[in-house]
CSV table of C-alpha atoms in Angstrom, one decimal:
chain,number,residue,atom,x,y,z
A,1,MET,CA,-82.7,-84.6,139.2
A,2,ASP,CA,-84.3,-82.5,142.0
A,3,ILE,CA,-86.8,-85.2,142.1
A,4,LEU,CA,-84.6,-87.7,143.3
A,5,ASN,CA,-83.0,-85.7,145.5
A,6,LYS,CA,-86.1,-84.8,147.7
A,7,LEU,CA,-86.9,-88.9,147.6
A,8,TYR,CA,-83.8,-89.6,149.0
A,9,GLU,CA,-83.7,-86.8,151.6
A,10,MET,CA,-87.5,-88.6,152.5
A,11,THR,CA,-86.0,-92.0,152.7
A,12,ALA,CA,-83.8,-92.6,156.1
A,13,PHE,CA,-80.9,-93.5,153.3
A,14,GLY,CA,-78.7,-90.5,154.2
A,15,ASP,CA,-79.1,-90.8,158.1
A,16,ILE,CA,-78.0,-94.3,158.2
A,17,PHE,CA,-75.0,-93.7,155.6
A,18,GLY,CA,-73.8,-90.8,157.7
A,19,ASN,CA,-73.9,-92.3,161.5
A,20,PRO,CA,-72.3,-95.8,161.0
A,21,GLY,CA,-73.8,-96.9,164.6
A,22,TYR,CA,-77.7,-97.2,162.9
A,23,ILE,CA,-75.9,-100.1,161.4
A,24,VAL,CA,-73.7,-101.9,164.0
A,25,MET,CA,-77.0,-101.7,166.1
A,26,LEU,CA,-78.8,-102.7,163.2
A,27,LEU,CA,-77.3,-105.8,162.9
A,28,ILE,CA,-76.7,-106.1,166.8
A,29,GLY,CA,-81.0,-106.3,166.1
A,30,CYS,CA,-80.5,-108.9,164.0
A,31,LEU,CA,-78.1,-110.7,166.4
A,32,LEU,CA,-80.6,-111.0,169.1
A,33,LEU,CA,-83.1,-112.2,166.7
A,34,TYR,CA,-81.0,-114.8,166.1
A,35,LEU,CA,-80.2,-116.0,169.1
A,36,GLY,CA,-83.8,-115.9,170.1
A,37,ILE,CA,-85.4,-117.7,167.2
A,38,LYS,CA,-82.4,-120.0,166.2
A,39,LYS,CA,-80.6,-120.8,169.6
A,40,GLN,CA,-83.8,-120.4,171.3
A,41,TYR,CA,-82.0,-118.4,173.7
A,42,GLU,CA,-84.8,-117.0,176.0
A,43,PRO,CA,-86.7,-116.6,172.5
A,44,LEU,CA,-90.2,-114.7,174.6
A,45,LEU,CA,-87.4,-112.0,175.7
A,46,LEU,CA,-84.7,-111.8,173.2
A,47,ILE,CA,-87.3,-112.0,170.5
A,48,PRO,CA,-89.0,-108.6,171.4
A,49,ILE,CA,-85.5,-107.1,172.7
A,50,GLY,CA,-84.1,-107.3,169.1
A,51,PHE,CA,-87.1,-106.0,167.7
A,52,GLY,CA,-87.3,-102.8,169.5
A,53,VAL,CA,-83.6,-102.4,168.8
A,54,ILE,CA,-84.4,-102.7,164.7
A,55,LEU,CA,-87.2,-100.4,165.3
A,56,ALA,CA,-85.2,-97.9,167.6
A,57,ASN,CA,-82.5,-97.1,165.4
A,58,LEU,CA,-84.5,-96.9,161.9
A,59,PRO,CA,-83.7,-92.7,161.9
A,60,GLY,CA,-86.8,-90.5,161.4
A,61,GLY,CA,-89.0,-93.6,162.5
A,62,GLY,CA,-89.2,-91.6,166.0
A,63,MET,CA,-89.2,-95.0,167.7
A,64,GLY,CA,-85.9,-94.9,170.1
A,65,VAL,CA,-86.0,-94.0,173.6
A,66,VAL,CA,-85.5,-90.2,174.3
A,67,ASP,CA,-83.3,-89.2,177.9
A,68,ALA,CA,-85.5,-88.1,180.3
A,69,SER,CA,-84.0,-84.8,180.3
A,70,ASN,CA,-85.9,-84.2,177.0
A,71,ILE,CA,-89.3,-84.4,178.6
A,72,GLN,CA,-88.7,-82.4,181.6
A,73,LEU,CA,-90.2,-79.2,181.3
A,74,ALA,CA,-88.4,-75.6,182.5
A,75,ASP,CA,-90.3,-75.5,185.3
A,76,GLY,CA,-89.2,-79.1,186.4
A,77,ARG,CA,-92.1,-81.1,186.1
A,78,TYR,CA,-92.7,-83.5,183.3
A,79,MET,CA,-95.0,-84.0,180.3
A,80,ASN,CA,-97.8,-85.8,180.9
A,81,PHE,CA,-98.1,-89.1,178.3
A,82,PHE,CA,-100.1,-86.8,175.6
A,83,GLU,CA,-97.3,-84.4,175.6
A,84,ILE,CA,-94.6,-87.4,175.2
A,85,ALA,CA,-96.4,-89.4,172.7
A,86,HIS,CA,-97.4,-85.9,170.8
A,87,GLU,CA,-93.5,-85.4,171.0
A,88,TYR,CA,-91.7,-88.1,170.9
A,89,GLY,CA,-94.0,-91.1,169.7
A,90,ILE,CA,-95.3,-94.1,170.8
A,91,MET,CA,-92.7,-96.2,172.2
A,92,ASN,CA,-91.5,-93.0,174.9
A,93,LEU,CA,-94.9,-93.3,175.8
A,94,LEU,CA,-94.7,-96.4,176.5
A,95,TYR,CA,-91.4,-96.2,177.9
A,96,TYR,CA,-92.7,-93.7,179.8
A,97,SER,CA,-95.8,-95.3,181.0
A,98,LEU,CA,-95.2,-98.5,181.8
A,99,ILE,CA,-90.9,-98.8,182.1
A,100,LYS,CA,-90.3,-95.4,183.9
A,101,THR,CA,-92.6,-96.0,186.1
A,102,GLY,CA,-91.3,-99.2,187.3
A,103,LEU,CA,-94.9,-100.9,186.5
A,104,LEU,CA,-94.0,-104.1,184.5
A,105,PRO,CA,-91.5,-105.6,186.3
A,106,PRO,CA,-93.4,-106.2,189.1
A,107,ILE,CA,-96.1,-107.4,187.1
A,108,ILE,CA,-94.3,-109.9,185.8
A,109,PHE,CA,-93.1,-111.1,189.1
A,110,MET,CA,-96.9,-111.6,189.8
A,111,GLY,CA,-96.9,-113.7,186.7
A,112,VAL,CA,-93.7,-115.6,187.9
A,113,GLY,CA,-95.0,-116.1,191.4
A,114,ALA,CA,-98.2,-117.9,189.6
A,115,LEU,CA,-95.9,-120.6,188.4
A,116,THR,CA,-93.5,-120.9,191.1
A,117,ASP,CA,-94.3,-123.9,193.7
A,118,PHE,CA,-92.9,-123.5,197.0
A,119,GLY,CA,-93.6,-127.0,197.7
A,120,PRO,CA,-89.7,-128.1,197.2
A,121,MET,CA,-88.4,-125.1,199.0
A,122,LEU,CA,-91.0,-125.8,201.7
A,123,ARG,CA,-89.7,-130.1,202.1
A,124,ASN,CA,-86.3,-128.9,202.0
A,125,LEU,CA,-86.4,-125.7,204.1
A,126,LYS,CA,-82.6,-125.7,205.2
A,127,LEU,CA,-81.6,-125.9,201.5
A,128,ALA,CA,-83.0,-122.0,201.3
A,129,PHE,CA,-79.9,-120.6,202.6
A,130,PHE,CA,-78.0,-121.4,199.9
A,131,GLY,CA,-80.0,-118.8,198.2
A,132,ALA,CA,-78.2,-116.1,200.4
A,133,ALA,CA,-74.7,-117.5,199.3
A,134,ALA,CA,-75.1,-117.2,195.9
A,135,GLN,CA,-76.0,-113.7,195.7
A,136,LEU,CA,-72.5,-113.0,196.7
A,137,GLY,CA,-71.7,-112.0,193.0
A,138,ILE,CA,-74.0,-109.1,193.1
A,139,PHE,CA,-71.9,-107.3,196.0
A,140,ILE,CA,-68.7,-108.3,195.1
A,141,VAL,CA,-69.3,-107.2,191.4
A,142,ILE,CA,-70.4,-103.6,192.7
A,143,PHE,CA,-66.9,-103.2,194.5
A,144,ALA,CA,-65.2,-103.8,191.0
A,145,ALA,CA,-67.6,-101.3,189.1
A,146,ILE,CA,-67.1,-98.9,191.5
A,147,PHE,CA,-62.9,-99.4,191.3
A,148,LEU,CA,-63.1,-99.2,187.3
A,149,GLY,CA,-65.0,-95.9,187.5
A,150,PHE,CA,-68.8,-96.8,187.6
A,151,THR,CA,-71.4,-94.4,190.1
A,152,PRO,CA,-72.5,-96.4,193.0
A,153,LYS,CA,-75.6,-96.1,191.3
A,154,GLU,CA,-74.8,-97.1,188.4
A,155,ALA,CA,-72.5,-100.4,189.9
A,156,ALA,CA,-75.3,-101.4,191.8
A,157,SER,CA,-77.6,-101.5,188.4
A,158,LEU,CA,-74.4,-103.7,186.6
A,159,GLY,CA,-73.7,-105.8,190.6
A,160,ILE,CA,-77.3,-106.8,190.4
A,161,ILE,CA,-77.0,-108.8,187.1
A,162,GLY,CA,-75.4,-111.3,189.4
A,163,GLY,CA,-78.8,-112.2,190.8
A,164,ALA,CA,-79.5,-113.9,188.0
A,165,ASP,CA,-83.7,-112.7,187.5
A,166,GLY,CA,-84.3,-110.1,184.6
A,167,PRO,CA,-87.0,-108.5,186.2
A,168,THR,CA,-85.0,-107.7,189.5
A,169,ALA,CA,-82.1,-106.3,187.0
A,170,ILE,CA,-84.6,-104.0,185.3
A,171,TYR,CA,-87.0,-102.6,188.4
A,172,THR,CA,-83.3,-102.0,189.8
A,173,THR,CA,-81.9,-100.2,187.0
A,174,ILE,CA,-84.9,-98.3,186.3
A,175,LYS,CA,-84.5,-97.2,190.0
A,176,LEU,CA,-80.7,-96.2,189.9
A,177,ALA,CA,-79.5,-96.2,186.6
A,178,PRO,CA,-81.9,-96.0,184.0
A,179,GLN,CA,-79.6,-95.0,181.1
A,180,LEU,CA,-77.9,-98.4,181.4
A,181,LEU,CA,-81.1,-100.1,181.0
A,182,GLY,CA,-80.4,-101.7,177.7
A,183,PRO,CA,-77.7,-103.5,178.1
A,184,ILE,CA,-78.2,-104.6,181.7
A,185,ALA,CA,-81.2,-105.9,181.0
A,186,ILE,CA,-79.7,-107.7,177.2
A,187,ALA,CA,-76.8,-108.9,180.3
A,188,ALA,CA,-79.6,-109.9,182.5
A,189,TYR,CA,-81.3,-112.4,179.8
A,190,SER,CA,-78.4,-113.3,177.8
A,191,TYR,CA,-76.7,-114.5,180.7
A,192,MET,CA,-79.7,-116.3,181.8
A,193,ALA,CA,-79.7,-118.1,178.6
A,194,LEU,CA,-76.4,-119.3,178.6
A,195,ILE,CA,-77.0,-120.9,181.9
A,196,PRO,CA,-76.8,-124.1,180.7
A,197,VAL,CA,-73.1,-123.1,179.6
A,198,ILE,CA,-72.1,-121.2,182.7
A,199,LEU,CA,-73.3,-122.9,185.6
A,200,PRO,CA,-71.2,-126.3,183.9
A,201,PHE,CA,-68.3,-124.2,183.4
A,202,VAL,CA,-68.2,-123.0,186.9
A,203,SER,CA,-69.6,-126.3,188.8
A,204,LYS,CA,-67.0,-128.6,187.0
A,205,LEU,CA,-64.0,-125.8,188.0
A,206,LEU,CA,-65.0,-125.9,191.6
A,207,CYS,CA,-66.4,-129.3,192.5
A,208,SER,CA,-64.8,-132.6,192.5
A,209,LYS,CA,-66.9,-135.8,190.8
A,210,LYS,CA,-67.1,-137.2,194.3
A,211,GLU,CA,-69.0,-134.3,195.0
A,212,LEU,CA,-70.9,-134.5,192.0
A,213,MET,CA,-72.4,-137.7,192.9
A,214,ILE,CA,-73.8,-136.5,196.4
A,215,ASN,CA,-77.4,-138.4,196.1
A,216,MET,CA,-79.6,-136.2,198.2
A,217,LYS,CA,-82.4,-139.4,198.1
A,218,GLU,CA,-79.7,-141.5,199.8
A,219,MET,CA,-79.0,-138.8,202.2
A,220,ASP,CA,-82.6,-138.5,202.6
A,221,ARG,CA,-82.9,-142.2,203.7
A,222,LYS,CA,-79.7,-142.2,205.7
A,223,TYR,CA,-81.1,-138.9,207.2
A,224,PRO,CA,-84.2,-138.4,207.3
A,225,PRO,CA,-86.3,-135.2,207.8
A,226,LYS,CA,-87.5,-134.7,211.2
A,227,VAL,CA,-91.0,-133.5,210.5
A,228,LYS,CA,-93.0,-134.6,207.3
A,229,ILE,CA,-95.9,-131.9,206.3
A,230,LYS,CA,-99.6,-133.2,206.1
A,231,ASN,CA,-101.1,-130.9,204.4
A,232,LEU,CA,-99.2,-129.2,202.0
A,233,HIS,CA,-102.0,-127.0,200.5
A,234,VAL,CA,-102.9,-125.4,203.6
A,235,VAL,CA,-99.3,-124.9,204.3
A,236,LYS,CA,-98.9,-123.0,200.7
A,237,ILE,CA,-101.7,-121.2,200.9
A,238,ILE,CA,-100.4,-119.8,204.5
A,239,PHE,CA,-96.6,-119.5,203.7
A,240,PRO,CA,-97.3,-116.7,201.1
A,241,VAL,CA,-98.9,-114.3,202.9
A,242,LEU,CA,-97.2,-114.5,206.3
A,243,LEU,CA,-94.1,-114.4,204.4
A,244,GLY,CA,-95.2,-111.1,202.4
A,245,ILE,CA,-96.1,-109.2,205.8
A,246,VAL,CA,-92.9,-110.2,207.8
A,247,ILE,CA,-90.3,-110.0,205.0
A,248,CYS,CA,-91.9,-106.6,203.8
A,249,ILE,CA,-92.0,-104.9,207.6
A,250,PHE,CA,-88.6,-105.7,207.0
A,251,VAL,CA,-87.2,-104.3,203.8
A,252,PRO,CA,-89.9,-102.6,202.6
A,253,SER,CA,-88.4,-101.6,199.6
A,254,SER,CA,-88.6,-105.3,198.2
A,255,VAL,CA,-92.5,-104.5,198.6
A,256,PRO,CA,-93.6,-104.0,195.2
A,257,LEU,CA,-91.3,-107.0,193.5
A,258,LEU,CA,-91.8,-109.5,196.6
A,259,GLY,CA,-95.4,-108.6,197.4
A,260,MET,CA,-96.7,-108.9,193.4
A,261,LEU,CA,-94.8,-112.6,193.7
A,262,LEU,CA,-96.4,-113.5,196.7
A,263,PHE,CA,-100.0,-112.1,195.6
A,264,GLY,CA,-99.3,-114.3,192.3
A,265,ASN,CA,-98.3,-117.3,194.1
A,266,LEU,CA,-101.0,-117.5,196.6
A,267,VAL,CA,-104.0,-116.9,193.7
A,268,LYS,CA,-102.3,-119.7,192.0
A,269,GLU,CA,-102.1,-121.8,195.2
A,270,ILE,CA,-105.5,-121.3,196.4
A,271,GLY,CA,-106.8,-123.3,193.2
A,272,ILE,CA,-110.3,-123.7,191.0
A,273,SER,CA,-111.9,-121.2,193.3
A,274,VAL,CA,-109.8,-118.0,192.3
A,275,GLY,CA,-108.6,-120.2,188.4
A,276,ARG,CA,-110.1,-117.2,186.2
A,277,LEU,CA,-107.5,-114.9,187.8
A,278,SER,CA,-104.4,-117.5,188.1
A,279,ASP,CA,-105.2,-118.1,184.4
A,280,THR,CA,-105.2,-114.2,183.0
A,281,ILE,CA,-102.0,-113.6,185.4
A,282,THR,CA,-100.1,-116.4,183.9
A,283,ASN,CA,-101.0,-116.0,180.3
A,284,ALA,CA,-102.8,-112.7,179.3
A,285,ILE,CA,-100.9,-110.4,181.5
A,286,MET,CA,-97.5,-112.2,181.8
A,287,ASN,CA,-97.2,-112.4,177.7
A,288,THR,CA,-98.7,-108.6,177.5
A,289,ALA,CA,-96.3,-107.5,179.7
A,290,THR,CA,-93.9,-109.3,178.5
A,291,ILE,CA,-94.1,-108.2,174.9
A,292,PHE,CA,-94.0,-104.3,175.9
A,293,LEU,CA,-90.7,-105.0,178.3
A,294,GLY,CA,-89.1,-106.7,175.3
A,295,LEU,CA,-90.0,-104.0,173.0
A,296,THR,CA,-89.3,-100.6,175.2
A,297,VAL,CA,-85.8,-101.7,177.2
A,298,GLY,CA,-84.8,-103.1,172.6
A,299,ALA,CA,-85.9,-99.3,172.0
A,300,THR,CA,-83.8,-98.1,174.8
A,301,MET,CA,-80.4,-99.2,173.1
A,302,THR,CA,-79.9,-96.5,170.0
A,303,ALA,CA,-76.5,-96.0,168.9
A,304,ASP,CA,-75.7,-93.3,170.9
A,305,VAL,CA,-76.4,-95.0,174.3
A,306,PHE,CA,-75.5,-98.3,173.6
A,307,LEU,CA,-71.9,-98.1,171.6
A,308,ASN,CA,-69.7,-96.8,173.9
A,309,TRP,CA,-67.0,-98.2,176.7
A,310,LYS,CA,-69.8,-98.9,178.9
A,311,THR,CA,-71.5,-101.2,177.7
A,312,ILE,CA,-68.5,-103.7,177.1
A,313,MET,CA,-67.8,-103.4,180.7
A,314,ILE,CA,-71.5,-104.0,182.0
A,315,LEU,CA,-71.0,-107.5,179.4
A,316,VAL,CA,-67.7,-108.1,181.2
A,317,GLY,CA,-68.7,-107.2,185.1
A,318,GLY,CA,-72.5,-109.3,184.3
A,319,PHE,CA,-70.7,-112.6,183.3
A,320,LEU,CA,-68.6,-111.8,186.6
A,321,ALA,CA,-71.6,-111.5,188.8
A,322,PHE,CA,-73.2,-114.7,187.4
A,323,ALA,CA,-69.8,-116.5,188.0
A,324,ILE,CA,-69.1,-115.4,191.6
A,325,SER,CA,-73.0,-116.0,192.4
A,326,ILE,CA,-72.4,-119.8,191.5
A,327,LEU,CA,-69.4,-119.9,193.1
A,328,GLY,CA,-71.0,-118.2,196.7
A,329,GLY,CA,-73.8,-121.0,196.8
A,330,ILE,CA,-71.5,-124.2,195.9
A,331,SER,CA,-68.6,-122.8,198.7
A,332,ALA,CA,-71.9,-122.5,201.2
A,333,VAL,CA,-72.7,-126.1,200.2
A,334,LYS,CA,-68.6,-127.0,201.2
A,335,ILE,CA,-68.2,-125.1,204.1
A,336,THR,CA,-72.2,-127.0,205.5
A,337,ASN,CA,-70.7,-130.0,204.4
A,338,LEU,CA,-67.2,-129.7,206.7
A,339,PHE,CA,-70.0,-129.9,209.8
A,340,ASN,CA,-73.0,-131.8,208.9
A,341,LYS,CA,-73.0,-135.4,208.4
A,342,LYS,CA,-75.6,-135.7,206.1
A,343,LYS,CA,-74.0,-134.0,202.8
A,344,ILE,CA,-75.0,-132.1,200.1
A,345,ASN,CA,-74.6,-132.1,196.2
A,346,PRO,CA,-72.6,-128.6,195.7
A,347,LEU,CA,-75.0,-128.2,192.7
A,348,ILE,CA,-77.9,-127.4,195.1
A,349,GLY,CA,-75.6,-124.6,196.2
A,350,ALA,CA,-74.8,-123.5,192.4
A,351,THR,CA,-79.0,-123.2,191.7
A,352,GLY,CA,-78.9,-120.4,194.6
A,353,LEU,CA,-79.0,-117.5,191.8
A,354,SER,CA,-82.5,-116.8,190.9
A,355,ALA,CA,-83.3,-118.4,186.9
A,356,VAL,CA,-86.1,-120.7,187.8
A,357,PRO,CA,-86.2,-123.3,186.7
A,358,MET,CA,-82.7,-123.2,184.1
A,359,ALA,CA,-80.6,-123.3,186.8
A,360,SER,CA,-82.5,-126.5,188.3
A,361,ARG,CA,-82.7,-128.2,185.0
A,362,VAL,CA,-79.1,-127.4,184.2
A,363,ALA,CA,-77.5,-129.1,187.5
A,364,ASN,CA,-79.8,-132.2,187.6
A,365,GLU,CA,-78.4,-132.9,183.9
A,366,ILE,CA,-75.0,-132.7,185.5
A,367,ALA,CA,-75.7,-134.7,188.7
A,368,LEU,CA,-77.4,-137.3,186.2
A,369,GLU,CA,-74.1,-137.6,183.8
A,370,HIS,CA,-72.1,-138.7,187.2
A,371,ASP,CA,-74.4,-140.7,189.2
A,372,PRO,CA,-77.9,-141.7,186.5
A,373,SER,CA,-79.9,-142.7,189.9
A,374,ASN,CA,-79.4,-139.1,191.5
A,375,HIS,CA,-82.3,-137.1,190.6
A,376,ILE,CA,-81.7,-133.7,192.4
A,377,LEU,CA,-84.2,-131.1,190.6
A,378,GLN,CA,-86.4,-131.1,193.8
A,379,TYR,CA,-83.7,-130.3,196.0
A,380,CYS,CA,-82.1,-127.6,193.6
A,381,MET,CA,-85.9,-126.4,193.0
A,382,SER,CA,-85.8,-125.3,196.9
A,383,SER,CA,-82.5,-123.3,197.0
A,384,ASN,CA,-83.3,-121.6,193.2
A,385,ILE,CA,-87.0,-120.4,194.9
A,386,SER,CA,-85.2,-118.7,197.8
A,387,GLY,CA,-83.2,-117.1,195.1
A,388,VAL,CA,-85.7,-115.3,193.9
A,389,ILE,CA,-86.2,-114.4,197.0
A,390,GLY,CA,-83.0,-113.1,198.2
A,391,SER,CA,-82.4,-111.4,194.9
A,392,ALA,CA,-85.1,-109.4,195.3
A,393,VAL,CA,-84.2,-108.6,198.8
A,394,ALA,CA,-80.7,-107.5,198.0
A,395,ALA,CA,-82.1,-104.8,194.7
A,396,GLY,CA,-84.5,-103.8,198.0
A,397,VAL,CA,-81.1,-103.4,199.7
A,398,LEU,CA,-80.0,-101.6,196.4
A,399,ILE,CA,-82.7,-99.1,196.0
A,400,SER,CA,-83.1,-97.9,199.7
A,401,PHE,CA,-79.6,-97.5,200.3
A,402,LEU,CA,-78.7,-95.9,197.1
A,403,GLY,CA,-82.1,-94.4,195.3
B,1,MET,CA,-68.1,-90.7,202.1
B,2,SER,CA,-65.7,-92.8,199.6
B,3,ASN,CA,-67.5,-94.6,197.2
B,4,LEU,CA,-65.3,-98.0,197.8
B,5,GLN,CA,-66.8,-97.4,201.4
B,6,ILE,CA,-70.1,-97.5,199.8
B,7,ALA,CA,-69.6,-100.1,198.4
B,8,LEU,CA,-67.9,-101.9,201.4
B,9,GLU,CA,-71.0,-101.0,203.6
B,10,LEU,CA,-72.9,-102.7,200.8
B,11,LEU,CA,-71.7,-106.0,201.1
B,12,CYS,CA,-71.5,-106.4,204.6
B,13,VAL,CA,-75.2,-105.0,204.6
B,14,GLY,CA,-76.6,-106.4,201.8
B,15,MET,CA,-75.1,-109.6,202.7
B,16,VAL,CA,-76.3,-109.8,206.3
B,17,THR,CA,-79.7,-108.7,205.1
B,18,VAL,CA,-80.1,-111.3,202.8
B,19,PHE,CA,-79.5,-114.3,205.3
B,20,ILE,CA,-81.8,-112.9,207.7
B,21,ILE,CA,-84.4,-113.0,205.6
B,22,LEU,CA,-83.7,-116.2,204.4
B,23,CYS,CA,-82.8,-117.3,207.8
B,24,MET,CA,-86.6,-115.9,208.2
B,25,VAL,CA,-88.1,-117.6,205.3
B,26,VAL,CA,-87.0,-120.7,206.9
B,27,LEU,CA,-88.2,-120.2,210.0
B,28,ILE,CA,-91.7,-118.9,208.8
B,29,GLY,CA,-91.6,-122.1,206.6
B,30,ASN,CA,-91.0,-124.4,209.9
B,31,LEU,CA,-93.5,-122.7,211.8
B,32,VAL,CA,-96.6,-122.5,209.3
B,33,VAL,CA,-95.9,-126.5,209.0
B,34,HIS,CA,-95.7,-127.1,212.6
B,35,PHE,CA,-99.0,-125.3,213.1
B,36,VAL,CA,-100.2,-126.7,210.2
B,37,ASN,CA,-99.7,-130.2,211.3
B,38,ARG,CA,-100.6,-129.5,214.5
B,39,PHE,CA,-104.5,-128.0,213.8
B,40,VAL,CA,-105.1,-128.5,209.9
B,41,PRO,CA,-103.9,-132.0,209.3
B,42,ALA,CA,-104.7,-133.6,206.1
B,43,GLU,CA,-108.4,-135.2,206.3
B,44,ALA,CA,-108.1,-139.1,205.8
B,45,PRO,CA,-109.5,-139.5,202.0
B,46,LYS,CA,-112.9,-141.0,202.2
B,47,VAL,CA,-112.5,-144.5,200.6
B,48,LYS,CA,-115.2,-146.1,198.4
B,49,VAL,CA,-116.1,-149.2,199.4
B,50,PRO,CA,-117.8,-150.9,195.9
B,51,ARG,CA,-121.4,-152.7,196.2
B,52,LYS,CA,-121.5,-156.0,195.7
B,53,ARG,CA,-122.7,-156.2,192.1
B,54,THR,CA,-124.3,-159.2,192.2
B,55,SER,CA,-127.2,-157.2,194.9
B,56,GLU,CA,-127.6,-154.7,192.0
B,57,ILE,CA,-129.5,-156.7,189.9
B,58,SER,CA,-133.4,-156.3,191.1
B,59,ARG,CA,-135.1,-160.0,191.2
B,60,LYS,CA,-137.7,-159.2,188.7
B,61,ARG,CA,-135.2,-158.5,186.3
B,62,ILE,CA,-133.5,-162.0,187.6
B,63,ALA,CA,-136.8,-163.6,186.4
B,64,ALA,CA,-137.2,-161.8,183.2
B,65,ILE,CA,-133.4,-163.1,182.2
B,66,VAL,CA,-134.2,-166.3,182.8
B,67,SER,CA,-138.2,-166.4,181.5
B,68,ALA,CA,-136.5,-165.2,178.1
B,69,VAL,CA,-133.9,-168.0,178.1
B,70,ASN,CA,-136.5,-170.5,179.0
B,71,THR,CA,-138.2,-169.0,176.2
B,72,VAL,CA,-135.7,-168.5,173.4
B,73,THR,CA,-134.0,-172.5,174.5
B,74,GLY,CA,-137.4,-173.7,174.8
B,75,GLY,CA,-136.7,-175.3,179.1
B,76,LYS,CA,-133.7,-176.5,177.4
B,77,GLY,CA,-131.2,-173.8,178.9
B,78,HIS,CA,-130.0,-172.7,182.7
B,79,VAL,CA,-128.9,-169.1,184.1
B,80,VAL,CA,-126.2,-170.2,185.8
B,81,LYS,CA,-124.4,-166.2,186.3
B,82,ILE,CA,-125.5,-163.4,185.0
B,83,GLU,CA,-122.5,-160.1,185.2
B,84,ARG,CA,-123.1,-156.9,184.4
B,85,ARG,CA,-120.6,-155.4,181.6
């Protein structure tokens, strides 16, 4: 009997049955895996996050990320990485070295830059303005969150979900409210995966059929653009360099994200002479960063941190931030259409939030539903890409104000 | 300063900053496009002029083909056209 008791104590059964929170978290981990594997909702992120949640909530495994106060020593300084690994295991080493230092989100931004084509934006530069209007949800939700009792830093981390950009949301949260990292990352990536549901819902609610049928190519034929680009390749090389310098002088706190995004893009545009670098950024580095980001973010979601009312508020607030951002973009287009002869399809405003290129693809499908000849993908990509810049700038503003 | 006041300030400063930065994106984009159009326009692609195929077949080779046909057909056959495949 004594041996059986010792065997029971050796396993994790006692802890699991003693604290039902573990079971709830294991179920949440399995749900995330199901959404990633079966439903294909952002599988590259939700599968590592889901598995990270499971690893963190296996009692005795030592894979859950501990609060920063645990790694702070009596004299105010922090443990070094060896001490963290020795005391709290490898997951904490990964978290504090890769996430807490803010390393991985800019690395992922570099990959995003290398996968982004600024061409559609450069061809339709005026549409880039809608990337600004679609950041409205970020700031409106900060208001609501503060009203509901969140601190300004927590509210800003919640609001940034409205930028619809996972790495930006994670980076801002690390800087402002790291204790909310798990639920905010989950909300950001889940809603990004739900763009095919949220975007049609909001745009059909706010736009008439006539507006959704505005044919952009027809408008271009009626009112052709004044300037045609004669050498797009050279423009694409000069643009990220110049843009990086100017923006980063104005909003220096956005340098880690925007600087890396523009570097990645420059490497891509230079072409064959740095093809190896571009290939490494978009494959090896991006994939490695994604794996560790997902696992470590999942590992922050331990039962005691995740299961509270704030998580529910974050999920609701995140949805509102998303919806208001789409509303902001659509409203900006509607206002512009009041004063311009050349009408713009409001779906282009709806894609002003990040979530590249899914938002553009979804908007294009909605446009094609109403008019099979109305291909607006290239136009949507313009506001969509400017939305990436807009959300990174918004994050920079929040960090410099509250950080 | 109350938290709601901070939120209001963030709303104003944040939206104005994002708008100004995207104005600059548009401005810089236009400047770069105009600069490149003026100073680095794309070179006209070099069109390869196809060479006349008949000239590629040397006279020696034509003579060899004609004599081969003569030999095989016993002088009855004539070479009308030579095509490279």
